[in-house]
């Protein structure tokens, strides 16, 4: 009798311990994981209810309403980034190439995470290096911060030893449908044809 | 005027360099496939990639990297943590005996800072690397397309 109660006590202790350690583990993972675009859930609305106002490379307003009407290929980055960003943008350029005439049905946006250095003029010159169809978007720093947050993107300045700074940022490229809902992500490690196929699939269903 | 002259000097260096980026040998080290990505005219930063092969029996180390096209050249490492990409200085880079130090997009690269006049596709510029043992060596760097993923 006493024995049985002891066993039950020990078992409950073990359950408590397991739940406790699991909670700590989950908490630690959540704490170390940067606030990534892990909010990438298919169907997540990116434009609905969002309130930000940016400027495109030609100085025209760019608002959440501009994420509607046709699918959007959204890339985060900055022009002082010599390694990752050119890789992403040339990937988008290759995907547009692979799409052929269908490339006209998708909007490609390069949204800066460094609005202080990336003026509309700088963005315009930079995107033209890769493909004229890629639209550079910048704006007031506080508006860019709001937009990045609402799009689920991460960006944080990291000072460099020799002066200046770099911006750590979300590397995934997002594919939004014509209603501005997140549908899929693109990965530079996949062939550009895979990206083109994802866009084609979206075009055929929207 | 002095600025103009140095800009002219840089342009001449860039234009007169030989047309193909061959491998360069310094002691036991072979430096190959040195290339960079073209940038806009006003760009302040750029990336250069190369490989250093150590054919000897002693490890060697990169001490400095210099180039007339940039105010500053430092080896950087891009790291992908989850969905976020970060970049940091690598610190001193060593090349073990029989080993190869390979730089490539998305990984290790030489970050050029304070570029003056950007990097134009098809041109070349000299990069001087000082190794601890092999000493100073000048490597011609070929400028590829803005989104090039390798030499050529």
Short mmCIF file of N, CA and C in Angstrom, two decimals, chain A residues 4-130:
data_model
loop_
_atom_site.label_atom_id
_atom_site.label_comp_id
_atom_site.label_asym_id
_atom_site.label_seq_id
_atom_site.Cartn_x
_atom_site.Cartn_y
_atom_site.Cartn_z
N UNK A 4 2.94 1.29 -3.10
CA UNK A 4 2.21 1.75 -4.28
C UNK A 4 2.15 3.28 -4.30
N UNK A 5 1.89 3.85 -3.10
CA UNK A 5 1.79 5.31 -3.01
C UNK A 5 3.15 5.94 -3.34
N UNK A 6 4.19 5.28 -2.87
CA UNK A 6 5.54 5.77 -3.16
C UNK A 6 5.83 5.78 -4.65
N UNK A 7 5.45 4.68 -5.28
CA UNK A 7 5.69 4.56 -6.73
C UNK A 7 4.94 5.65 -7.47
N UNK A 8 3.67 5.84 -7.06
CA UNK A 8 2.85 6.86 -7.72
C UNK A 8 3.50 8.25 -7.56
N UNK A 9 4.01 8.49 -6.33
CA UNK A 9 4.65 9.77 -6.04
C UNK A 9 5.86 9.99 -6.95
N UNK A 10 6.67 8.91 -7.04
CA UNK A 10 7.88 9.00 -7.87
C UNK A 10 7.50 9.23 -9.32
N UNK A 11 6.48 8.51 -9.78
CA UNK A 11 6.05 8.66 -11.17
C UNK A 11 5.60 10.09 -11.45
N UNK A 12 4.81 10.64 -10.52
CA UNK A 12 4.34 12.02 -10.71
C UNK A 12 5.51 13.01 -10.71
N UNK A 13 6.49 12.70 -9.86
CA UNK A 13 7.69 13.54 -9.81
C UNK A 13 8.38 13.53 -11.19
N UNK A 14 8.47 12.32 -11.75
CA UNK A 14 9.13 12.17 -13.06
C UNK A 14 8.36 12.94 -14.14
N UNK A 15 7.03 12.84 -14.09
CA UNK A 15 6.21 13.55 -15.07
C UNK A 15 6.46 15.05 -14.94
N UNK A 16 6.47 15.50 -13.68
CA UNK A 16 6.70 16.93 -13.41
C UNK A 16 8.05 17.37 -13.93
N UNK A 17 9.05 16.54 -13.71
CA UNK A 17 10.40 16.84 -14.15
C UNK A 17 10.46 16.92 -15.68
N UNK A 18 9.81 15.95 -16.33
CA UNK A 18 9.81 15.90 -17.80
C UNK A 18 9.13 17.15 -18.37
N UNK A 19 7.98 17.50 -17.80
CA UNK A 19 7.25 18.68 -18.27
C UNK A 19 8.10 19.92 -18.06
N UNK A 20 8.72 19.99 -16.88
CA UNK A 20 9.56 21.13 -16.53
C UNK A 20 10.72 21.29 -17.50
N UNK A 21 11.44 20.18 -17.77
CA UNK A 21 12.61 20.30 -18.65
C UNK A 21 12.18 20.61 -20.07
N UNK A 22 11.04 20.06 -20.47
CA UNK A 22 10.53 20.36 -21.82
C UNK A 22 10.23 21.85 -21.94
N UNK A 23 9.61 22.39 -20.88
CA UNK A 23 9.26 23.82 -20.89
C UNK A 23 10.53 24.66 -21.00
N UNK A 24 11.56 24.27 -20.23
CA UNK A 24 12.82 25.03 -20.26
C UNK A 24 13.44 24.95 -21.65
N UNK A 25 13.42 23.75 -22.22
CA UNK A 25 13.99 23.53 -23.56
C UNK A 25 13.29 24.41 -24.60
N UNK A 26 11.96 24.37 -24.57
CA UNK A 26 11.17 25.17 -25.53
C UNK A 26 11.47 26.64 -25.34
N UNK A 27 11.56 27.05 -24.08
CA UNK A 27 11.81 28.44 -23.76
C UNK A 27 13.18 28.87 -24.28
N UNK A 28 14.17 27.98 -24.12
CA UNK A 28 15.52 28.30 -24.58
C UNK A 28 15.58 28.41 -26.09
N UNK A 29 14.93 27.47 -26.76
CA UNK A 29 14.91 27.52 -28.23
C UNK A 29 14.26 28.81 -28.69
N UNK A 30 13.14 29.14 -28.04
CA UNK A 30 12.41 30.36 -28.41
C UNK A 30 13.28 31.59 -28.16
N UNK A 31 14.11 31.53 -27.09
CA UNK A 31 14.92 32.69 -26.75
C UNK A 31 16.10 32.86 -27.71
N UNK A 32 16.69 31.74 -28.14
CA UNK A 32 17.88 31.85 -29.01
C UNK A 32 17.49 32.07 -30.46
N UNK A 33 16.35 31.54 -30.84
CA UNK A 33 15.88 31.70 -32.22
C UNK A 33 15.60 33.18 -32.49
N UNK A 34 16.28 33.79 -33.46
CA UNK A 34 15.95 35.19 -33.73
C UNK A 34 14.52 35.28 -34.22
N UNK A 35 13.89 36.43 -34.02
CA UNK A 35 12.50 36.58 -34.46
C UNK A 35 12.49 36.52 -35.97
N UNK A 36 12.51 35.32 -36.46
CA UNK A 36 12.69 35.08 -37.87
C UNK A 36 11.35 35.18 -38.59
N UNK A 37 11.46 35.06 -39.88
CA UNK A 37 10.24 35.01 -40.66
C UNK A 37 9.63 33.64 -40.44
N UNK A 38 9.88 33.08 -39.24
CA UNK A 38 9.32 31.80 -38.83
C UNK A 38 7.82 31.94 -38.75
N UNK A 39 7.37 33.20 -38.80
CA UNK A 39 5.96 33.47 -38.90
C UNK A 39 5.52 33.19 -40.33
N UNK A 40 6.39 32.46 -41.08
CA UNK A 40 6.04 32.11 -42.45
C UNK A 40 5.04 30.96 -42.40
N UNK A 41 3.77 31.34 -42.29
CA UNK A 41 2.73 30.32 -42.37
C UNK A 41 2.03 30.59 -43.67
N UNK A 42 1.81 29.53 -44.44
CA UNK A 42 1.11 29.74 -45.70
C UNK A 42 -0.21 30.45 -45.44
N UNK A 43 -0.51 31.43 -46.23
CA UNK A 43 -1.78 32.13 -46.11
C UNK A 43 -1.72 33.33 -45.19
N UNK A 44 -0.58 33.52 -44.52
CA UNK A 44 -0.48 34.66 -43.61
C UNK A 44 -0.66 35.97 -44.40
N UNK A 45 -1.63 36.79 -44.00
CA UNK A 45 -1.83 38.03 -44.75
C UNK A 45 -0.71 39.02 -44.44
N UNK A 46 -0.08 39.59 -45.47
CA UNK A 46 1.02 40.52 -45.29
C UNK A 46 0.57 41.95 -45.51
N UNK A 47 -0.53 42.10 -46.24
CA UNK A 47 -0.97 43.45 -46.61
C UNK A 47 -2.18 43.87 -45.78
N UNK A 48 -3.03 42.86 -45.47
CA UNK A 48 -4.27 43.15 -44.78
C UNK A 48 -4.04 43.78 -43.41
N UNK A 49 -4.64 44.91 -43.16
CA UNK A 49 -4.53 45.55 -41.85
C UNK A 49 -3.19 46.20 -41.59
N UNK A 50 -2.23 46.02 -42.51
CA UNK A 50 -0.90 46.61 -42.30
C UNK A 50 -0.98 48.11 -42.59
N UNK A 51 -0.16 48.85 -41.87
CA UNK A 51 -0.19 50.29 -42.04
C UNK A 51 1.24 50.84 -42.08
N UNK A 52 1.78 50.91 -43.28
CA UNK A 52 3.10 51.51 -43.47
C UNK A 52 3.12 52.18 -44.82
N UNK A 53 3.99 53.14 -44.96
CA UNK A 53 4.07 53.88 -46.21
C UNK A 53 5.53 54.10 -46.58
N UNK A 54 5.93 53.45 -47.66
CA UNK A 54 7.33 53.51 -48.10
C UNK A 54 7.42 54.23 -49.45
N UNK A 55 8.63 54.28 -49.99
CA UNK A 55 8.84 54.91 -51.29
C UNK A 55 9.58 53.94 -52.18
N UNK A 56 9.17 53.86 -53.45
CA UNK A 56 9.92 53.00 -54.36
C UNK A 56 11.10 53.78 -54.93
N UNK A 57 11.90 53.09 -55.75
CA UNK A 57 13.15 53.69 -56.23
C UNK A 57 12.93 54.92 -57.10
N UNK A 58 11.68 55.10 -57.60
CA UNK A 58 11.40 56.28 -58.42
C UNK A 58 10.80 57.39 -57.56
N UNK A 59 10.69 57.14 -56.26
CA UNK A 59 10.15 58.14 -55.35
C UNK A 59 8.63 58.11 -55.22
N UNK A 60 7.99 57.07 -55.81
CA UNK A 60 6.54 56.94 -55.71
C UNK A 60 6.19 56.21 -54.41
N UNK A 61 5.00 56.52 -53.84
CA UNK A 61 4.61 55.82 -52.60
C UNK A 61 4.47 54.32 -52.84
N UNK A 62 4.83 53.55 -51.84
CA UNK A 62 4.67 52.10 -51.89
C UNK A 62 4.05 51.69 -50.56
N UNK A 63 2.82 51.20 -50.62
CA UNK A 63 2.06 50.87 -49.41
C UNK A 63 1.59 49.42 -49.46
N UNK A 64 0.97 48.91 -48.39
CA UNK A 64 0.49 47.53 -48.41
C UNK A 64 -0.41 47.23 -49.61
N UNK A 65 -1.12 48.24 -50.11
CA UNK A 65 -2.00 48.03 -51.26
C UNK A 65 -1.19 47.59 -52.49
N UNK A 66 0.10 47.97 -52.52
CA UNK A 66 0.95 47.59 -53.65
C UNK A 66 1.41 46.14 -53.58
N UNK A 67 1.00 45.42 -52.53
CA UNK A 67 1.33 43.99 -52.45
C UNK A 67 0.16 43.16 -52.98
N UNK A 68 -0.81 43.84 -53.59
CA UNK A 68 -1.98 43.15 -54.12
C UNK A 68 -2.03 43.32 -55.63
N UNK A 69 -2.92 42.54 -56.23
CA UNK A 69 -3.14 42.69 -57.66
C UNK A 69 -2.41 41.66 -58.49
N UNK A 70 -1.19 41.34 -58.09
CA UNK A 70 -0.45 40.24 -58.73
C UNK A 70 0.54 39.70 -57.71
N UNK A 71 1.03 38.50 -57.94
CA UNK A 71 1.96 37.91 -56.97
C UNK A 71 3.22 38.76 -56.81
N UNK A 72 3.79 38.73 -55.61
CA UNK A 72 5.00 39.50 -55.32
C UNK A 72 6.12 38.58 -54.86
N UNK A 73 7.30 38.86 -55.39
CA UNK A 73 8.52 38.18 -54.96
C UNK A 73 9.25 39.20 -54.09
N UNK A 74 9.36 38.93 -52.81
CA UNK A 74 9.87 39.93 -51.88
C UNK A 74 11.23 39.52 -51.31
N UNK A 75 12.22 40.39 -51.51
CA UNK A 75 13.58 40.12 -51.02
C UNK A 75 13.98 41.22 -50.04
N UNK A 76 14.55 40.83 -48.90
CA UNK A 76 15.06 41.81 -47.93
C UNK A 76 16.57 41.87 -48.06
N UNK A 77 17.14 43.08 -47.94
CA UNK A 77 18.59 43.20 -48.02
C UNK A 77 19.01 44.64 -47.98
N UNK A 78 20.25 44.91 -48.37
CA UNK A 78 20.74 46.29 -48.40
C UNK A 78 21.91 46.38 -49.37
N UNK A 79 22.14 47.56 -49.90
CA UNK A 79 23.11 47.67 -50.99
C UNK A 79 24.57 47.60 -50.53
N UNK A 80 24.84 47.81 -49.24
CA UNK A 80 26.22 47.69 -48.76
C UNK A 80 26.60 46.23 -48.47
N UNK A 81 25.72 45.32 -48.80
CA UNK A 81 25.91 43.90 -48.51
C UNK A 81 26.51 43.25 -49.76
N UNK A 82 27.80 42.92 -49.75
CA UNK A 82 28.43 42.50 -51.00
C UNK A 82 28.30 41.01 -51.32
N UNK A 83 27.96 40.21 -50.31
CA UNK A 83 28.01 38.75 -50.52
C UNK A 83 26.62 38.14 -50.71
N UNK A 84 25.77 38.25 -49.70
CA UNK A 84 24.48 37.58 -49.73
C UNK A 84 23.48 38.25 -50.68
N UNK A 85 23.40 39.58 -50.62
CA UNK A 85 22.36 40.28 -51.38
C UNK A 85 22.53 40.14 -52.90
N UNK A 86 23.76 40.29 -53.44
CA UNK A 86 23.89 40.07 -54.88
C UNK A 86 23.51 38.63 -55.27
N UNK A 87 23.78 37.69 -54.38
CA UNK A 87 23.40 36.30 -54.66
C UNK A 87 21.89 36.18 -54.76
N UNK A 88 21.18 36.78 -53.80
CA UNK A 88 19.71 36.71 -53.81
C UNK A 88 19.14 37.41 -55.04
N UNK A 89 19.65 38.61 -55.33
CA UNK A 89 19.08 39.37 -56.44
C UNK A 89 19.38 38.73 -57.78
N UNK A 90 20.57 38.13 -57.93
CA UNK A 90 20.84 37.49 -59.21
C UNK A 90 20.00 36.21 -59.34
N UNK A 91 19.66 35.63 -58.18
CA UNK A 91 18.77 34.46 -58.19
C UNK A 91 17.38 34.88 -58.70
N UNK A 92 16.90 36.01 -58.19
CA UNK A 92 15.60 36.53 -58.64
C UNK A 92 15.67 36.85 -60.14
N UNK A 93 16.78 37.49 -60.56
CA UNK A 93 16.95 37.83 -61.98
C UNK A 93 16.91 36.56 -62.84
N UNK A 94 17.56 35.50 -62.36
CA UNK A 94 17.55 34.23 -63.10
C UNK A 94 16.16 33.62 -63.13
N UNK A 95 15.43 33.74 -62.02
CA UNK A 95 14.06 33.21 -61.97
C UNK A 95 13.17 33.97 -62.96
N UNK A 96 13.34 35.29 -63.03
CA UNK A 96 12.55 36.11 -63.96
C UNK A 96 12.87 35.70 -65.40
N UNK A 97 14.14 35.47 -65.64
CA UNK A 97 14.60 35.03 -66.96
C UNK A 97 13.92 33.71 -67.33
N UNK A 98 13.91 32.78 -66.34
CA UNK A 98 13.32 31.46 -66.57
C UNK A 98 11.81 31.55 -66.80
N UNK A 99 11.18 32.58 -66.24
CA UNK A 99 9.73 32.74 -66.39
C UNK A 99 9.34 33.22 -67.78
N UNK A 100 10.29 33.83 -68.48
CA UNK A 100 9.99 34.35 -69.82
C UNK A 100 8.95 35.45 -69.74
N UNK A 101 7.98 35.45 -70.67
CA UNK A 101 6.98 36.53 -70.69
C UNK A 101 6.13 36.56 -69.41
N UNK A 102 6.02 35.42 -68.72
CA UNK A 102 5.23 35.36 -67.48
C UNK A 102 5.82 36.22 -66.36
N UNK A 103 7.09 36.61 -66.53
CA UNK A 103 7.74 37.46 -65.52
C UNK A 103 7.01 38.78 -65.35
N UNK A 104 6.28 39.17 -66.41
CA UNK A 104 5.54 40.45 -66.35
C UNK A 104 4.36 40.36 -65.37
N UNK A 105 3.94 39.13 -65.05
CA UNK A 105 2.77 38.95 -64.18
C UNK A 105 3.13 38.92 -62.70
N UNK A 106 4.42 39.06 -62.41
CA UNK A 106 4.84 39.04 -61.01
C UNK A 106 5.60 40.32 -60.71
N UNK A 107 5.45 40.79 -59.48
CA UNK A 107 6.15 42.01 -59.05
C UNK A 107 7.34 41.59 -58.20
N UNK A 108 8.54 42.08 -58.52
CA UNK A 108 9.73 41.74 -57.73
C UNK A 108 10.15 42.95 -56.94
N UNK A 109 10.22 42.79 -55.63
CA UNK A 109 10.53 43.92 -54.74
C UNK A 109 11.77 43.61 -53.91
N UNK A 110 12.70 44.57 -53.90
CA UNK A 110 13.87 44.49 -53.03
C UNK A 110 13.70 45.56 -51.95
N UNK A 111 13.34 45.10 -50.75
CA UNK A 111 13.07 46.04 -49.65
C UNK A 111 14.31 46.19 -48.77
N UNK A 112 14.79 47.40 -48.63
CA UNK A 112 16.02 47.61 -47.86
C UNK A 112 15.79 47.46 -46.36
N UNK A 113 16.81 46.93 -45.69
CA UNK A 113 16.80 46.86 -44.23
C UNK A 113 17.72 47.97 -43.70
N UNK A 114 18.21 48.83 -44.60
CA UNK A 114 19.17 49.88 -44.26
C UNK A 114 18.75 51.20 -44.92
N UNK A 115 17.56 51.74 -44.51
CA UNK A 115 17.04 52.92 -45.20
C UNK A 115 17.93 54.15 -45.05
N UNK A 116 18.78 54.19 -44.01
CA UNK A 116 19.62 55.38 -43.82
C UNK A 116 20.62 55.55 -44.95
N UNK A 117 21.20 54.46 -45.43
CA UNK A 117 22.17 54.57 -46.52
C UNK A 117 21.52 54.34 -47.88
N UNK A 118 20.45 53.57 -47.90
CA UNK A 118 19.82 53.22 -49.18
C UNK A 118 18.74 54.22 -49.58
N UNK A 119 19.16 55.28 -50.23
CA UNK A 119 18.19 56.25 -50.75
C UNK A 119 17.54 55.66 -52.00
N UNK A 120 16.49 56.30 -52.48
CA UNK A 120 15.80 55.82 -53.68
C UNK A 120 16.78 55.73 -54.85
N UNK A 121 17.64 56.74 -54.96
CA UNK A 121 18.62 56.78 -56.05
C UNK A 121 19.59 55.57 -55.98
N UNK A 122 20.10 55.32 -54.77
CA UNK A 122 21.03 54.20 -54.56
C UNK A 122 20.32 52.88 -54.90
N UNK A 123 19.08 52.74 -54.45
CA UNK A 123 18.31 51.52 -54.69
C UNK A 123 18.08 51.32 -56.19
N UNK A 124 17.79 52.41 -56.87
CA UNK A 124 17.50 52.33 -58.30
C UNK A 124 18.73 51.84 -59.08
N UNK A 125 19.89 52.40 -58.77
CA UNK A 125 21.13 51.98 -59.44
C UNK A 125 21.45 50.52 -59.12
N UNK A 126 21.23 50.15 -57.87
CA UNK A 126 21.59 48.81 -57.42
C UNK A 126 20.72 47.73 -58.06
N UNK A 127 19.42 47.92 -58.05
CA UNK A 127 18.53 46.88 -58.61
C UNK A 127 18.75 46.74 -60.12
N UNK A 128 19.12 47.88 -60.78
CA UNK A 128 19.35 47.84 -62.23
C UNK A 128 20.55 46.96 -62.59
N UNK A 129 21.45 46.74 -61.63
CA UNK A 129 22.60 45.86 -61.88
C UNK A 129 22.13 44.44 -62.20
N UNK A 130 21.00 44.06 -61.62
CA UNK A 130 20.56 42.67 -61.72
C UNK A 130 19.43 42.49 -62.73
#
